[in-house]
CSV table of C-alpha atoms and ligand atoms in Angstrom, one decimal:
chain,number,residue,atom,x,y,z
A,16,UNK,CA,58.6,35.1,-90.9
A,17,UNK,CA,55.5,32.7,-91.2
A,18,UNK,CA,54.9,30.8,-94.4
A,19,UNK,CA,51.4,30.4,-96.0
A,20,UNK,CA,51.2,26.8,-94.6
A,21,UNK,CA,51.8,28.1,-91.1
A,22,UNK,CA,55.4,26.9,-90.8
A,23,UNK,CA,58.3,29.1,-90.0
A,24,UNK,CA,60.4,30.3,-92.9
A,25,UNK,CA,64.0,31.0,-92.0
A,26,UNK,CA,65.3,33.9,-94.1
A,27,UNK,CA,68.5,33.2,-96.1
A,28,UNK,CA,71.6,35.3,-96.0
A,29,UNK,CA,71.6,38.2,-98.5
A,30,UNK,CA,75.1,37.1,-99.5
A,31,UNK,CA,75.0,33.3,-99.6
A,32,UNK,CA,72.4,30.5,-99.4
A,33,UNK,CA,72.9,29.8,-95.7
A,34,UNK,CA,70.2,30.6,-93.1
A,35,UNK,CA,70.4,34.2,-91.7
A,36,UNK,CA,71.1,34.7,-88.0
A,37,UNK,CA,70.5,38.5,-88.0
A,38,UNK,CA,68.6,41.1,-89.9
A,39,UNK,CA,70.4,44.5,-90.2
A,40,UNK,CA,67.3,46.7,-90.3
A,41,UNK,CA,69.4,49.9,-91.1
A,42,UNK,CA,71.0,48.2,-94.2
A,43,UNK,CA,68.1,45.9,-95.1
A,44,UNK,CA,70.4,42.9,-95.2
A,45,UNK,CA,70.1,39.4,-93.7
A,46,UNK,CA,73.4,37.8,-92.6
A,47,UNK,CA,74.5,34.3,-91.8
A,48,UNK,CA,77.1,33.7,-89.1
A,49,UNK,CA,80.0,33.8,-91.5
A,50,UNK,CA,78.9,36.9,-93.2
A,51,UNK,CA,78.0,38.6,-90.0
A,52,UNK,CA,81.6,37.9,-88.8
A,53,UNK,CA,83.2,39.2,-92.0
A,54,UNK,CA,80.9,42.3,-91.9
A,55,UNK,CA,81.9,43.1,-88.3
A,56,UNK,CA,85.5,42.3,-88.8
A,57,UNK,CA,85.7,44.7,-91.8
A,58,UNK,CA,84.2,47.6,-89.8
A,59,UNK,CA,86.3,46.9,-86.8
A,60,UNK,CA,89.5,46.7,-88.8
A,61,UNK,CA,88.7,50.0,-90.5
A,62,UNK,CA,87.9,51.7,-87.2
A,63,UNK,CA,91.0,50.2,-85.6
A,64,UNK,CA,93.2,51.7,-88.4
A,65,UNK,CA,91.5,55.1,-87.9
A,66,UNK,CA,91.9,55.1,-84.2
A,67,UNK,CA,95.3,53.5,-83.9
A,68,UNK,CA,97.8,54.6,-86.5
A,69,UNK,CA,100.6,52.1,-86.1
A,70,UNK,CA,103.9,52.4,-88.0
A,71,UNK,CA,105.1,49.4,-89.9
A,72,UNK,CA,107.3,48.5,-86.9
A,73,UNK,CA,105.6,49.8,-83.7
A,74,UNK,CA,108.3,48.5,-81.4
A,75,UNK,CA,109.8,50.9,-78.8
A,76,UNK,CA,113.4,52.0,-79.1
A,77,UNK,CA,114.5,49.4,-76.6
A,78,UNK,CA,113.0,46.7,-78.8
A,79,UNK,CA,109.9,46.0,-76.6
A,80,UNK,CA,106.5,45.5,-78.2
A,81,UNK,CA,103.8,48.1,-78.6
A,82,UNK,CA,101.3,47.0,-75.9
A,83,UNK,CA,97.6,47.1,-76.2
A,84,UNK,CA,95.7,46.5,-73.0
A,85,UNK,CA,92.2,45.2,-73.5
A,86,UNK,CA,89.8,45.7,-70.6
A,87,UNK,CA,87.5,42.6,-70.6
A,88,UNK,CA,84.7,41.6,-68.3
A,89,UNK,CA,83.4,38.2,-69.4
A,90,UNK,CA,80.6,39.9,-71.3
A,91,UNK,CA,79.9,39.7,-75.0
A,92,UNK,CA,81.3,43.1,-76.0
A,93,UNK,CA,84.7,42.7,-74.5
A,94,UNK,CA,84.9,39.1,-75.7
A,95,UNK,CA,84.3,40.2,-79.3
A,96,UNK,CA,86.7,43.1,-78.8
A,97,UNK,CA,89.5,40.8,-77.6
A,98,UNK,CA,88.9,38.1,-80.2
A,99,UNK,CA,88.8,40.7,-83.0
A,100,UNK,CA,92.0,42.4,-81.8
A,101,UNK,CA,93.8,39.0,-81.8
A,102,UNK,CA,92.3,38.2,-85.2
A,103,UNK,CA,93.2,41.5,-86.8
A,104,UNK,CA,96.6,42.4,-85.3
A,105,UNK,CA,97.5,39.5,-83.0
A,106,UNK,CA,100.0,38.1,-85.4
A,107,UNK,CA,102.1,41.2,-85.6
A,108,UNK,CA,105.4,40.5,-83.9
A,109,UNK,CA,105.8,44.2,-82.9
A,110,UNK,CA,102.4,44.3,-81.1
A,111,UNK,CA,101.5,42.6,-77.8
A,112,UNK,CA,97.9,42.2,-76.6
A,113,UNK,CA,97.2,41.8,-72.9
A,114,UNK,CA,93.8,41.4,-71.3
A,115,UNK,CA,92.7,42.4,-67.8
A,116,UNK,CA,89.5,42.1,-65.8
A,117,UNK,CA,88.4,44.1,-62.7
A,118,UNK,CA,86.8,42.2,-59.9
A,119,UNK,CA,84.2,44.5,-58.4
A,120,UNK,CA,83.1,42.0,-55.7
A,121,UNK,CA,79.5,41.3,-56.8
A,122,UNK,CA,78.2,38.0,-55.5
A,123,UNK,CA,76.8,35.6,-58.2
A,124,UNK,CA,77.8,37.9,-61.0
A,125,UNK,CA,81.5,38.7,-61.0
A,126,UNK,CA,83.1,35.3,-60.2
A,127,UNK,CA,81.5,33.4,-63.1
A,128,UNK,CA,82.1,36.2,-65.5
A,129,UNK,CA,85.7,36.6,-64.4
A,130,UNK,CA,86.4,32.9,-65.0
A,131,UNK,CA,84.9,33.2,-68.5
A,132,UNK,CA,87.1,36.2,-69.2
A,133,UNK,CA,90.1,34.2,-68.0
A,134,UNK,CA,89.1,31.3,-70.2
A,135,UNK,CA,88.7,33.5,-73.3
A,136,UNK,CA,92.2,35.0,-72.7
A,137,UNK,CA,93.6,31.5,-72.3
A,138,UNK,CA,91.9,30.2,-75.4
A,139,UNK,CA,93.3,33.2,-77.4
A,140,UNK,CA,96.8,32.8,-75.8
A,141,UNK,CA,96.7,36.2,-74.3
A,142,UNK,CA,98.2,37.2,-70.9
A,143,UNK,CA,95.5,37.8,-68.3
A,144,UNK,CA,95.6,40.2,-65.3
A,145,UNK,CA,93.0,40.9,-62.6
A,146,UNK,CA,92.6,43.5,-59.9
A,147,UNK,CA,89.9,43.7,-57.2
A,148,UNK,CA,88.3,46.7,-55.6
A,149,UNK,CA,89.6,45.4,-52.2
A,150,UNK,CA,93.2,45.2,-53.6
A,151,UNK,CA,92.7,48.8,-54.6
A,152,UNK,CA,91.7,49.8,-51.1
A,153,UNK,CA,88.0,50.1,-51.6
A,154,UNK,CA,85.3,47.7,-50.5
A,155,UNK,CA,83.6,44.9,-52.5
A,156,UNK,CA,80.8,46.5,-54.5
A,157,UNK,CA,78.2,44.5,-52.5
A,158,UNK,CA,79.5,46.2,-49.3
A,159,UNK,CA,79.5,49.6,-51.0
A,160,UNK,CA,75.9,49.2,-51.9
A,161,UNK,CA,75.1,48.1,-48.3
A,162,UNK,CA,76.8,51.3,-47.0
A,163,UNK,CA,75.2,53.7,-49.6
A,164,UNK,CA,72.4,54.9,-47.3
A,165,UNK,CA,75.0,55.7,-44.6
A,166,UNK,CA,77.2,57.6,-47.0
A,167,UNK,CA,74.1,59.5,-48.4
A,168,UNK,CA,73.3,60.5,-44.8
A,169,UNK,CA,76.8,61.7,-44.1
A,170,UNK,CA,77.6,63.5,-47.4
A,171,UNK,CA,75.3,65.8,-49.4
A,172,UNK,CA,77.3,64.9,-52.6
A,173,UNK,CA,76.5,61.2,-52.1
A,174,UNK,CA,72.7,61.8,-52.0
A,175,UNK,CA,70.9,60.2,-54.9
A,176,UNK,CA,74.0,58.4,-56.1
A,177,UNK,CA,73.4,54.9,-57.6
A,178,UNK,CA,75.7,51.9,-57.3
A,179,UNK,CA,77.0,52.5,-60.8
A,180,UNK,CA,78.1,56.0,-59.8
A,181,UNK,CA,80.6,54.4,-57.4
A,182,UNK,CA,81.4,51.4,-59.5
A,183,UNK,CA,82.1,53.4,-62.6
A,184,UNK,CA,84.6,55.6,-60.7
A,185,UNK,CA,86.4,52.6,-59.1
A,186,UNK,CA,86.5,50.6,-62.3
A,187,UNK,CA,88.0,53.5,-64.2
A,188,UNK,CA,90.8,53.7,-61.6
A,189,UNK,CA,91.2,49.9,-61.7
A,190,UNK,CA,91.7,49.7,-65.5
A,191,UNK,CA,94.0,52.6,-65.4
A,192,UNK,CA,96.1,50.8,-62.7
A,193,UNK,CA,96.1,47.6,-64.7
A,194,UNK,CA,97.1,49.4,-67.9
A,195,UNK,CA,99.9,51.2,-66.0
A,196,UNK,CA,101.0,47.8,-64.5
A,197,UNK,CA,101.5,46.2,-67.9
A,198,UNK,CA,103.0,49.4,-69.4
A,199,UNK,CA,100.2,49.7,-72.0
A,200,UNK,CA,100.7,52.1,-74.9
A,201,UNK,CA,96.9,52.1,-75.5
A,202,UNK,CA,93.8,50.7,-73.8
A,203,UNK,CA,91.0,49.1,-75.8
A,204,UNK,CA,87.5,49.1,-74.5
A,205,UNK,CA,84.5,47.1,-75.7
A,206,UNK,CA,81.9,50.0,-76.1
A,207,UNK,CA,79.4,49.2,-78.8
A,208,UNK,CA,77.2,51.5,-80.9
A,209,UNK,CA,74.3,51.3,-78.4
A,210,UNK,CA,76.7,52.2,-75.5
A,211,UNK,CA,78.0,55.2,-77.5
A,212,UNK,CA,74.5,56.4,-78.5
A,213,UNK,CA,73.3,56.1,-74.9
A,214,UNK,CA,76.3,58.1,-73.5
A,215,UNK,CA,75.9,60.8,-76.1
A,216,UNK,CA,72.2,61.1,-75.4
A,217,UNK,CA,72.7,61.2,-71.6
A,218,UNK,CA,75.4,63.9,-71.9
A,219,UNK,CA,73.3,65.9,-74.3
A,220,UNK,CA,70.2,65.8,-72.0
A,221,UNK,CA,72.5,67.1,-69.2
A,222,UNK,CA,73.8,69.8,-71.5
A,223,UNK,CA,77.3,68.3,-71.1
A,224,UNK,CA,79.0,68.7,-74.5
A,225,UNK,CA,82.4,68.6,-72.8
A,226,UNK,CA,81.8,65.1,-71.5
A,227,UNK,CA,80.7,63.9,-74.9
A,228,UNK,CA,83.7,65.4,-76.6
A,229,UNK,CA,85.9,63.6,-74.1
A,230,UNK,CA,84.4,60.2,-74.9
A,231,UNK,CA,86.9,57.6,-76.4
A,232,UNK,CA,88.7,57.3,-78.8
A,233,UNK,CA,91.5,59.5,-77.4
A,234,UNK,CA,94.3,58.8,-79.8
A,235,UNK,CA,93.8,62.1,-81.6
A,236,UNK,CA,94.0,64.1,-78.4
A,237,UNK,CA,95.9,62.0,-75.8
A,238,UNK,CA,95.9,63.0,-72.1
A,239,UNK,CA,99.3,63.1,-70.5
A,240,UNK,CA,99.9,60.1,-68.2
A,241,UNK,CA,97.0,58.0,-69.4
A,242,UNK,CA,97.1,55.2,-72.0
A,243,UNK,CA,94.8,56.6,-74.7
A,244,UNK,CA,91.6,54.7,-75.0
A,245,UNK,CA,90.4,53.2,-78.3
A,246,UNK,CA,86.9,51.8,-78.9
A,247,UNK,CA,87.1,49.7,-82.1
A,248,UNK,CA,83.6,48.3,-81.7
A,249,UNK,CA,82.0,51.8,-81.5
A,250,UNK,CA,80.1,51.4,-84.8
A,251,UNK,CA,78.8,47.9,-84.2
A,252,UNK,CA,75.3,47.5,-82.8
A,253,UNK,CA,74.9,45.5,-79.6
A,254,UNK,CA,72.6,42.9,-81.2
A,255,UNK,CA,75.2,42.1,-83.9
A,256,UNK,CA,77.9,41.7,-81.3
A,257,UNK,CA,75.7,39.4,-79.3
A,258,UNK,CA,74.8,37.3,-82.4
A,259,UNK,CA,78.4,37.0,-83.4
A,260,UNK,CA,79.6,36.1,-79.9
A,261,UNK,CA,77.0,33.3,-79.8
A,262,UNK,CA,77.7,32.1,-83.4
A,263,UNK,CA,81.5,32.1,-82.7
A,264,UNK,CA,81.0,30.1,-79.5
A,265,UNK,CA,82.9,32.7,-77.4
A,266,UNK,CA,82.8,32.0,-73.6
A,267,UNK,CA,80.5,34.8,-72.4
A,268,UNK,CA,78.5,35.4,-69.3
A,269,UNK,CA,74.8,36.2,-69.9
A,270,UNK,CA,73.7,37.4,-66.4
A,271,UNK,CA,73.1,41.0,-65.5
A,272,UNK,CA,74.6,42.8,-62.6
A,273,UNK,CA,72.2,42.8,-59.6
A,274,UNK,CA,73.0,46.5,-58.9
A,275,UNK,CA,72.2,47.8,-62.4
A,276,UNK,CA,68.5,48.5,-61.9
A,277,UNK,CA,67.6,52.1,-61.7
A,278,UNK,CA,70.7,53.4,-63.3
A,279,UNK,CA,70.4,56.3,-65.7
A,280,UNK,CA,71.9,54.1,-68.5
A,281,UNK,CA,69.0,51.7,-68.2
A,282,UNK,CA,66.5,54.5,-69.0
A,283,UNK,CA,68.7,55.7,-71.8
A,284,UNK,CA,69.0,52.1,-73.2
A,285,UNK,CA,65.2,52.0,-73.6
A,286,UNK,CA,65.1,55.4,-75.3
A,287,UNK,CA,67.8,54.6,-77.8
A,288,UNK,CA,66.1,51.3,-78.6
A,289,UNK,CA,62.8,53.1,-79.2
A,290,UNK,CA,64.5,55.7,-81.3
A,291,UNK,CA,66.2,53.0,-83.4
A,292,UNK,CA,63.0,51.1,-84.0
A,293,UNK,CA,61.1,54.2,-85.1
A,294,UNK,CA,64.0,55.5,-87.3
A,295,UNK,CA,66.5,52.7,-88.1
A,296,UNK,CA,70.0,54.3,-88.2
A,297,UNK,CA,69.3,56.7,-85.3
A,298,UNK,CA,72.3,55.3,-83.3
A,299,UNK,CA,74.6,55.8,-86.2
A,300,UNK,CA,73.2,59.3,-86.5
A,301,UNK,CA,73.9,60.1,-82.9
A,302,UNK,CA,77.5,59.0,-83.2
A,303,UNK,CA,78.1,60.8,-86.5
A,304,UNK,CA,76.7,63.9,-84.8
A,305,UNK,CA,79.2,63.5,-82.0
A,306,UNK,CA,82.1,63.2,-84.4
A,307,UNK,CA,81.0,66.4,-86.1
A,308,UNK,CA,80.6,68.2,-82.8
A,309,UNK,CA,84.1,67.0,-81.8
A,310,UNK,CA,85.6,68.6,-85.0
A,311,UNK,CA,83.7,71.9,-84.4
A,312,UNK,CA,84.8,71.8,-80.7
A,313,UNK,CA,88.4,71.3,-81.6
A,314,UNK,CA,88.2,74.2,-84.1
A,315,UNK,CA,86.8,76.5,-81.5
A,316,UNK,CA,89.1,75.3,-78.6
A,317,UNK,CA,92.3,74.3,-80.4
A,318,UNK,CA,94.4,74.1,-77.2
A,319,UNK,CA,91.6,72.7,-75.0
A,320,UNK,CA,93.1,70.8,-72.1
A,321,UNK,CA,89.9,71.3,-70.0
A,322,UNK,CA,91.4,71.9,-66.6
A,323,UNK,CA,93.4,68.7,-66.1
A,324,UNK,CA,95.0,68.3,-62.7
A,325,UNK,CA,96.5,65.5,-60.8
A,326,UNK,CA,94.8,64.3,-57.6
A,327,UNK,CA,96.9,65.5,-54.7
A,328,UNK,CA,96.3,62.2,-52.9
A,329,UNK,CA,96.7,59.5,-55.6
A,330,UNK,CA,98.1,61.4,-58.6
A,331,UNK,CA,95.3,60.2,-60.9
A,332,UNK,CA,94.1,62.7,-63.6
A,333,UNK,CA,91.1,64.7,-62.4
A,334,UNK,CA,89.4,68.0,-62.8
A,335,UNK,CA,89.4,68.6,-59.0
A,336,UNK,CA,92.0,68.8,-56.2
A,337,UNK,CA,91.1,65.4,-54.8
A,338,UNK,CA,89.7,63.0,-57.3
A,339,UNK,CA,86.3,61.4,-57.1
A,340,UNK,CA,87.7,58.0,-56.3
A,341,UNK,CA,89.7,59.3,-53.3
A,342,UNK,CA,86.7,61.3,-52.1
A,343,UNK,CA,84.6,58.1,-52.3
A,344,UNK,CA,87.3,56.2,-50.5
A,345,UNK,CA,87.0,58.7,-47.6
A,346,UNK,CA,83.2,58.3,-47.5
A,347,UNK,CA,83.6,54.5,-47.3
A,348,UNK,CA,86.1,54.8,-44.4
A,349,UNK,CA,83.7,57.3,-42.6
A,350,UNK,CA,80.8,54.9,-43.1
A,351,UNK,CA,82.6,51.8,-41.7
B,84,SF4,S1,76.0,47.6,-63.5
B,84,SF4,FE1,76.8,49.2,-62.3
B,84,SF4,S2,77.3,48.3,-60.3
B,84,SF4,FE2,77.0,46.6,-61.8
B,84,SF4,S3,79.1,46.2,-62.5
B,84,SF4,FE3,78.2,47.7,-63.9
B,84,SF4,S4,78.8,49.7,-63.1
B,84,SF4,FE4,79.1,48.2,-61.5
B,85,ZN,ZN1,76.1,34.3,-95.7
B,86,ZN,ZN1,92.8,60.4,-56.0
């Protein structure tokens, strides 16, 4: 805001005299760092209770702790996720939080962010695990991108695929493998409100209600053999997460992945941002709509297990005989 004398006026927090760091357009409130933190923490704690109903003593029969695996990346969202989890339930003696980061093999992007993820876990006193695409039997993502034109020439299904189409499939396998390795009871992901709204919009424009209905959280309808996913940040806008991560001094990587350009999500990001600026609250509206669609869907398909099979090669859960990850692994071998 500009004052009459031409100087900049910093807005004050709507709840205290401190300077505001963020304006919540949809609520009309200005928030300082401390009140932004308490506002986010309250919403995350509420959502965590709704998604993860833990008994008073969540330990297993053998006395081992209930294990939450947090998939982190060195980025702001998963940093806020992990720090909030530790802050909200980290002191419980019956619950253990473990963090893990996938190394996709992207030069200039992954190594600095992986080190920041490790630092965050260390700062919070949380066990930290990593797994790379090479360790999983794929190639580094930089090499996958180099081979994409060859794979597209060899395989019709690979035509028009973007780097994120491969990376998303490999990463999903990777975090499942890490969660299985640490015996996780549940997996926490750092998806924020903008991510959710973008996914809902992308699925709707493809006419894919099923995919939207299958978005996390999964605790109400767990899939056998998979640690159910929870998304405690799903109501928190990206901008608030970013402002909080900066105010709280969390170690986060600010760079973007060099392979992200051209991804469908980038388009959707712009559309959601436009929608929100025209009608503040649009992102919340999209997510509320999904929750209602989910209830209706469950009422119509009470026993819906939507064709869940196990990949005949790797055993992962899939809707086809050979899962997408194993199929892509074949393409990579063929393109070597
Ligand atoms: S932007 Fe795409 S290629 Fe880059 S890390 Fe994310 S999913 Fe992988
Ligand atoms: Zn304040
Ligand atoms: Zn497979």
